[in-house]
Short mmCIF file of C-alpha atoms in Angstrom, two decimals:
data_model
loop_
_atom_site.label_atom_id
_atom_site.label_comp_id
_atom_site.label_asym_id
_atom_site.label_seq_id
_atom_site.Cartn_x
_atom_site.Cartn_y
_atom_site.Cartn_z
CA UNK A 1 115.64 118.11 104.48
CA UNK A 2 117.60 121.01 105.93
CA UNK A 3 115.44 123.29 108.09
CA UNK A 4 117.71 124.61 110.84
CA UNK A 5 119.01 127.58 108.86
CA UNK A 6 116.17 127.83 106.41
CA UNK A 7 114.47 131.14 105.64
CA UNK A 8 111.08 131.75 107.22
CA UNK A 9 107.82 132.66 105.56
CA UNK A 10 105.32 135.39 106.46
CA UNK A 11 103.97 133.41 109.42
CA UNK A 12 107.41 132.70 110.81
CA UNK A 13 107.39 129.05 109.76
CA UNK A 14 110.57 127.57 108.27
CA UNK A 15 110.62 127.19 104.50
CA UNK A 16 111.81 123.69 103.50
CA UNK A 17 115.12 123.95 101.64
CA UNK A 18 116.84 120.92 100.10
CA UNK A 19 120.58 120.43 100.17
CA UNK A 20 120.33 117.37 97.88
CA UNK A 21 117.57 116.16 95.52
CA UNK A 22 117.13 112.82 97.30
CA UNK A 23 116.03 114.63 100.46
CA UNK A 24 112.65 115.13 98.79
CA UNK A 25 111.07 111.71 99.30
CA UNK A 26 108.01 111.76 101.48
CA UNK A 27 104.63 112.40 99.90
CA UNK A 28 101.40 112.76 101.82
CA UNK A 29 99.18 113.40 98.81
CA UNK A 30 96.11 111.24 98.21
CA UNK A 31 93.68 111.42 95.29
CA UNK A 32 90.07 110.33 95.77
CA UNK A 33 89.10 108.07 92.86
CA UNK A 34 85.43 107.81 93.87
CA UNK A 35 84.28 110.50 91.37
CA UNK A 36 85.88 108.51 88.53
CA UNK A 37 85.12 104.92 89.48
CA UNK A 38 82.14 105.28 91.78
CA UNK A 39 83.88 103.48 94.63
CA UNK A 40 85.77 104.65 97.69
CA UNK A 41 89.47 104.28 96.84
CA UNK A 42 92.22 106.71 97.75
CA UNK A 43 95.40 106.78 95.69
CA UNK A 44 98.64 107.61 97.52
CA UNK A 45 100.86 109.39 94.99
CA UNK A 46 104.55 108.48 95.38
CA UNK A 47 105.90 109.95 92.15
CA UNK A 48 106.26 113.54 93.32
CA UNK A 49 110.01 113.66 93.84
CA UNK A 50 113.13 114.17 91.73
CA UNK A 51 113.32 110.45 90.97
CA UNK A 52 109.69 110.47 89.89
CA UNK A 53 108.68 107.30 91.73
CA UNK A 54 108.32 105.38 94.98
CA UNK A 55 111.74 103.86 94.22
CA UNK A 56 113.40 107.07 95.45
CA UNK A 57 112.75 105.93 99.01
CA UNK A 58 114.38 102.53 98.57
CA UNK A 59 117.28 103.98 96.57
CA UNK A 60 118.08 106.56 99.24
CA UNK A 61 117.86 103.93 101.99
CA UNK A 62 120.13 101.45 100.18
CA UNK A 63 122.78 104.06 99.38
CA UNK A 64 122.69 105.31 102.98
CA UNK A 65 123.11 101.74 104.24
CA UNK A 66 126.07 101.21 101.90
CA UNK A 67 127.68 104.43 103.13
CA UNK A 68 127.10 103.48 106.77
CA UNK A 69 128.57 100.04 106.14
CA UNK A 70 131.72 101.53 104.64
CA UNK A 71 131.09 99.96 101.23
CA UNK A 72 131.52 103.18 99.24
CA UNK A 73 135.06 104.45 98.84
CA UNK A 74 136.49 107.29 96.74
CA UNK A 75 136.78 105.03 93.67
CA UNK A 76 133.49 103.17 94.11
CA UNK A 77 130.81 103.02 91.43
CA UNK A 78 127.23 101.94 91.96
CA UNK A 79 125.67 99.27 89.78
CA UNK A 80 122.11 97.94 89.76
CA UNK A 81 119.63 95.96 87.69
CA UNK A 82 116.42 97.88 87.11
CA UNK A 83 113.48 97.96 84.73
CA UNK A 84 113.52 101.73 85.02
CA UNK A 85 112.31 103.58 88.12
CA UNK A 86 115.03 102.49 90.55
CA UNK A 87 117.57 103.22 87.84
CA UNK A 88 116.33 106.81 87.59
CA UNK A 89 116.30 107.21 91.38
CA UNK A 90 119.87 105.95 91.67
CA UNK A 91 120.90 108.16 88.76
CA UNK A 92 119.66 111.18 90.70
CA UNK A 93 121.45 110.17 93.89
CA UNK A 94 124.68 109.22 92.15
CA UNK A 95 124.77 112.53 90.28
CA UNK A 96 124.15 114.42 93.51
CA UNK A 97 126.94 112.59 95.32
CA UNK A 98 129.40 112.60 92.44
CA UNK A 99 129.34 108.81 92.08
CA UNK A 100 129.52 106.76 88.90
CA UNK A 101 126.46 104.63 88.30
CA UNK A 102 125.73 101.85 85.82
CA UNK A 103 122.16 100.70 85.30
CA UNK A 104 121.63 97.32 83.68
CA UNK A 105 118.16 97.28 82.17
CA UNK A 106 116.45 95.47 79.31
CA UNK A 107 114.66 96.15 76.04
CA UNK A 108 111.30 96.75 77.77
CA UNK A 109 112.59 99.87 79.48
CA UNK A 110 110.81 102.96 78.17
CA UNK A 111 112.86 105.20 75.89
CA UNK A 112 112.06 108.23 78.03
CA UNK A 113 113.43 106.45 81.08
CA UNK A 114 116.63 105.56 79.23
CA UNK A 115 117.04 109.20 78.19
CA UNK A 116 116.50 110.44 81.75
CA UNK A 117 119.16 108.13 83.17
CA UNK A 118 121.67 109.09 80.50
CA UNK A 119 120.89 112.79 80.99
CA UNK A 120 121.75 112.35 84.67
CA UNK A 121 125.14 110.89 83.74
CA UNK A 122 124.42 107.20 84.23
CA UNK A 123 125.97 104.51 82.06
CA UNK A 124 123.07 102.40 80.76
CA UNK A 125 123.51 98.80 79.63
CA UNK A 126 120.50 97.35 77.78
CA UNK A 127 120.07 93.57 77.71
CA UNK A 128 118.24 92.34 74.60
CA UNK A 129 118.23 88.56 74.94
CA UNK A 130 116.41 86.78 77.77
CA UNK A 131 118.06 83.99 79.70
CA UNK A 132 116.81 80.48 78.99
CA UNK A 133 115.61 80.22 82.58
CA UNK A 134 114.39 83.45 84.19
CA UNK A 135 113.88 85.65 81.14
CA UNK A 136 115.15 89.20 80.90
CA UNK A 137 115.51 89.67 84.64
CA UNK A 138 117.83 86.68 84.94
CA UNK A 139 119.82 88.01 81.98
CA UNK A 140 120.14 91.40 83.65
CA UNK A 141 121.35 89.87 86.90
CA UNK A 142 123.92 87.79 85.05
CA UNK A 143 125.21 90.90 83.29
CA UNK A 144 125.57 92.69 86.63
CA UNK A 145 127.59 89.77 87.99
CA UNK A 146 129.81 89.80 84.91
CA UNK A 147 130.49 93.52 85.21
CA UNK A 148 131.23 93.24 88.95
CA UNK A 149 133.67 90.41 88.26
CA UNK A 150 135.53 92.59 85.76
CA UNK A 151 135.76 95.72 87.94
CA UNK A 152 136.17 95.53 91.73
CA UNK A 153 135.13 99.17 92.09
CA UNK A 154 131.49 98.29 91.47
CA UNK A 155 129.18 98.20 94.49
CA UNK A 156 126.01 96.24 93.72
CA UNK A 157 123.20 97.42 96.00
CA UNK A 158 121.04 94.46 94.88
CA UNK A 159 117.50 95.70 95.43
CA UNK A 160 116.23 92.11 95.24
CA UNK A 161 117.89 91.00 98.49
CA UNK A 162 118.86 94.24 100.23
CA UNK A 163 116.90 94.54 103.51
CA UNK A 164 117.13 98.34 103.34
CA UNK A 165 114.65 98.09 100.45
CA UNK A 166 111.71 96.78 102.49
CA UNK A 167 112.82 98.45 105.71
CA UNK A 168 112.45 101.89 104.10
CA UNK A 169 108.80 101.16 103.37
CA UNK A 170 108.27 99.65 106.82
CA UNK A 171 109.60 102.75 108.56
CA UNK A 172 108.18 105.44 106.31
CA UNK A 173 105.62 104.35 103.69
CA UNK A 174 103.50 102.06 105.86
CA UNK A 175 103.95 104.11 109.01
CA UNK A 176 102.81 107.24 107.19
CA UNK A 177 99.69 105.55 105.86
CA UNK A 178 98.84 104.13 109.29
CA UNK A 179 99.29 107.54 110.88
CA UNK A 180 96.94 109.15 108.37
CA UNK A 181 94.38 106.31 108.34
CA UNK A 182 94.51 104.46 111.69
CA UNK A 183 91.34 102.47 110.87
CA UNK A 184 92.24 101.55 107.29
CA UNK A 185 90.70 98.28 106.11
CA UNK A 186 92.70 97.41 103.00
CA UNK A 187 95.91 98.60 101.36
CA UNK A 188 96.71 97.64 97.75
CA UNK A 189 100.41 97.47 96.86
CA UNK A 190 102.06 96.52 93.58
CA UNK A 191 104.67 93.75 93.58
CA UNK A 192 107.99 94.09 91.79
CA UNK A 193 111.08 93.33 93.88
CA UNK A 194 108.74 92.89 96.84
CA UNK A 195 110.26 95.77 98.81
CA UNK A 196 107.19 98.00 99.05
CA UNK A 197 104.66 95.24 99.65
CA UNK A 198 106.85 93.45 102.22
CA UNK A 199 107.63 96.64 104.12
CA UNK A 200 103.94 97.51 104.31
CA UNK A 201 102.75 93.98 105.07
CA UNK A 202 105.32 93.44 107.82
CA UNK A 203 104.50 96.79 109.39
CA UNK A 204 100.77 96.17 109.60
CA UNK A 205 101.35 92.61 110.84
CA UNK A 206 103.64 93.92 113.60
CA UNK A 207 101.14 96.60 114.57
CA UNK A 208 98.51 93.93 115.13
CA UNK A 209 95.67 95.94 113.63
CA UNK A 210 93.00 94.89 111.15
CA UNK A 211 94.49 96.44 108.01
CA UNK A 212 94.87 93.86 105.24
CA UNK A 213 97.62 94.28 102.65
CA UNK A 214 96.62 93.04 99.18
CA UNK A 215 99.43 92.35 96.73
CA UNK A 216 98.76 93.28 93.11
CA UNK A 217 100.82 91.55 90.43
CA UNK A 218 100.88 91.41 86.63
CA UNK A 219 99.71 88.39 84.68
CA UNK A 220 102.78 86.56 83.40
CA UNK A 221 104.73 87.22 86.59
CA UNK A 222 106.07 84.24 88.55
CA UNK A 223 106.26 86.08 91.89
CA UNK A 224 103.39 84.17 93.49
CA UNK A 225 103.89 80.89 91.68
CA UNK A 226 101.92 81.58 88.51
CA UNK A 227 103.26 80.57 85.09
CA UNK A 228 105.62 82.91 83.28
CA UNK A 229 104.45 84.77 80.18
CA UNK A 230 105.71 87.65 78.08
CA UNK A 231 105.12 91.10 79.58
CA UNK A 232 105.46 94.46 77.87
CA UNK A 233 104.91 97.00 80.66
CA UNK A 234 107.93 97.41 82.97
CA UNK A 235 107.60 97.88 86.71
CA UNK A 236 105.47 95.24 88.37
CA UNK A 237 105.95 91.52 87.99
CA UNK A 238 109.07 89.37 87.73
CA UNK A 239 110.39 86.48 85.70
CA UNK A 240 112.44 85.33 88.70
CA UNK A 241 110.70 84.94 92.05
CA UNK A 242 111.80 87.84 94.30
CA UNK A 243 113.95 86.50 97.16
CA UNK A 244 112.54 88.93 99.73
CA UNK A 245 108.91 88.12 98.94
CA UNK A 246 107.14 86.28 101.78
CA UNK A 247 103.60 85.55 100.54
CA UNK A 248 102.33 84.57 103.99
CA UNK A 249 102.45 88.23 105.03
CA UNK A 250 99.88 89.38 102.46
CA UNK A 251 96.16 88.79 102.86
CA UNK A 252 95.44 88.20 99.17
CA UNK A 253 96.92 88.46 95.68
CA UNK A 254 95.29 89.93 92.58
CA UNK A 255 96.63 89.39 89.06
CA UNK A 256 95.96 92.02 86.40
CA UNK A 257 96.22 91.62 82.63
CA UNK A 258 98.28 94.17 80.74
CA UNK A 259 95.33 95.25 78.62
CA UNK A 260 93.49 96.15 81.84
CA UNK A 261 96.58 98.02 82.99
CA UNK A 262 96.60 100.04 79.77
CA UNK A 263 92.86 100.75 79.84
CA UNK A 264 92.99 101.84 83.47
CA UNK A 265 95.93 104.17 82.83
CA UNK A 266 94.16 105.76 79.90
CA UNK A 267 90.94 106.13 81.87
CA UNK A 268 92.83 107.90 84.64
CA UNK A 269 94.55 110.18 82.14
CA UNK A 270 91.19 111.09 80.59
CA UNK A 271 90.42 112.78 83.92
CA UNK A 272 93.77 114.56 84.16
CA UNK A 273 95.67 111.89 86.11
CA UNK A 274 98.67 110.95 83.96
CA UNK A 275 100.08 108.05 85.97
CA UNK A 276 102.43 105.15 85.34
CA UNK A 277 101.88 101.56 84.33
CA UNK A 278 102.34 100.24 87.86
CA UNK A 279 99.59 102.57 89.03
CA UNK A 280 97.22 101.36 86.34
CA UNK A 281 97.88 97.78 87.42
CA UNK A 282 97.31 98.51 91.10
CA UNK A 283 94.13 100.51 90.50
CA UNK A 284 92.71 97.83 88.21
CA UNK A 285 93.53 95.16 90.78
CA UNK A 286 92.05 97.19 93.62
CA UNK A 287 88.79 97.80 91.74
CA UNK A 288 88.49 94.10 90.89
CA UNK A 289 89.13 93.00 94.47
CA UNK A 290 86.74 95.56 95.95
CA UNK A 291 84.01 94.63 93.48
CA UNK A 292 84.25 90.96 94.43
CA UNK A 293 85.08 91.20 98.15
CA UNK A 294 83.27 94.37 99.15
CA UNK A 295 80.19 94.79 96.92
CA UNK A 296 78.52 97.03 99.48
CA UNK A 297 81.41 99.49 99.52
CA UNK A 298 81.83 99.46 103.30
CA UNK A 299 85.63 99.08 103.43
CA UNK A 300 88.10 101.96 103.53
CA UNK A 301 90.80 101.42 100.94
CA UNK A 302 94.10 102.96 99.83
CA UNK A 303 96.20 102.02 96.79
CA UNK A 304 99.83 103.06 96.30
CA UNK A 305 100.66 104.84 93.03
CA UNK A 306 104.32 104.14 92.25
CA UNK A 307 105.06 106.72 89.55
CA UNK A 308 103.79 109.34 87.15
CA UNK A 309 102.94 108.76 83.50
CA UNK A 310 105.41 110.84 81.47
CA UNK A 311 107.75 107.86 81.03
CA UNK A 312 104.99 105.90 79.34
CA UNK A 313 104.16 108.42 76.61
CA UNK A 314 105.76 106.25 73.93
CA UNK A 315 104.01 103.07 75.11
CA UNK A 316 100.80 103.07 77.18
CA UNK A 317 99.75 106.53 76.02
CA UNK A 318 100.72 106.04 72.37
CA UNK A 319 97.75 104.85 70.28
CA UNK A 320 99.91 103.11 67.68
CA UNK A 321 101.81 101.14 70.35
CA UNK A 322 98.59 100.10 72.08
CA UNK A 323 96.95 99.02 68.80
CA UNK A 324 100.03 97.04 67.80
CA UNK A 325 100.14 95.07 71.04
CA UNK A 326 96.56 94.93 72.30
CA UNK A 327 94.32 95.82 69.37
CA UNK A 328 91.30 98.16 69.55
CA UNK A 329 90.36 96.84 73.00
CA UNK A 330 93.36 98.59 74.50
CA UNK A 331 92.06 101.98 73.38
CA UNK A 332 88.69 101.56 75.07
CA UNK A 333 88.34 103.47 78.35
CA UNK A 334 87.07 101.60 81.35
CA UNK A 335 83.42 102.17 82.14
CA UNK A 336 83.52 103.91 85.56
CA UNK A 337 81.09 101.29 86.84
CA UNK A 338 83.23 98.44 85.50
CA UNK A 339 86.07 96.60 87.13
CA UNK A 340 88.09 93.93 85.31
CA UNK A 341 87.58 90.31 86.37
CA UNK A 342 89.69 89.31 89.33
CA UNK A 343 92.27 86.55 89.08
CA UNK A 344 93.46 85.75 92.59
CA UNK A 345 96.04 83.28 93.89
#
């Protein structure tokens, strides 16, 4: 964020001025969920940037690493597999830098997300048929490989193996939380590629404190060795085990059903907090874990909210969609005193 020549306000302090949209990444906003759920849980909101999600941090770090490594030339084009949020973040950065970008996604990607990427100039390839082994994610990865083989100008950042992914969260996300809450007991982090949870878990392990990082995953995800099942909500979970995921670094794992994800999102929105599907999953998982592991409410806890809810208007927040996939149960708000049953590893 450029400050050296920025204008100053009435008190003589510099006014932050961006020279590129991806310079707006860091967020230090927390929402107290105690009034809604009757339990101490702070929600760190990571969707307040031009990419609209926590993926903006990883995207910026991976592009910067590619530039530093000399991988991006004048004819280069970025390509990546994404269920949505990273695709939007890379679309923003590519547009800002004048780069071509192709996002390979699948049929679960929200229509709003597809429209955003296309509006930003990205070429979007939608995979409809899952691979026999590895589902839609494996099919997306295979399509990326095919496209790269056809055109040498493609640079695949590969969020699933790129160390810049987790390192960005080590250096910034986790460090920021630790600075704000030096005595934090538990941190709940959703698991997709594993970048956010690994960055946070490795940071707190290296610091040697008492903060425990709890991974939250979706039922049907194979990330922690559970059986694969169909999933409708993009974001968390994987049909192929994430290569960078090291389960020994996390203190516990909580699995959340998609109906609990939907109900939690809609409960949050009923109080003015329109947040994404990943957030609903993480909050549901955090409430379940705290109910079972900390019935007296003595632990300090933070959960990371990955994105905002506008991209889910045609799914999670659409009554007809919820009824079609989850029945009337999906429309029921969570009782503030209720937490879904916990399914741990």
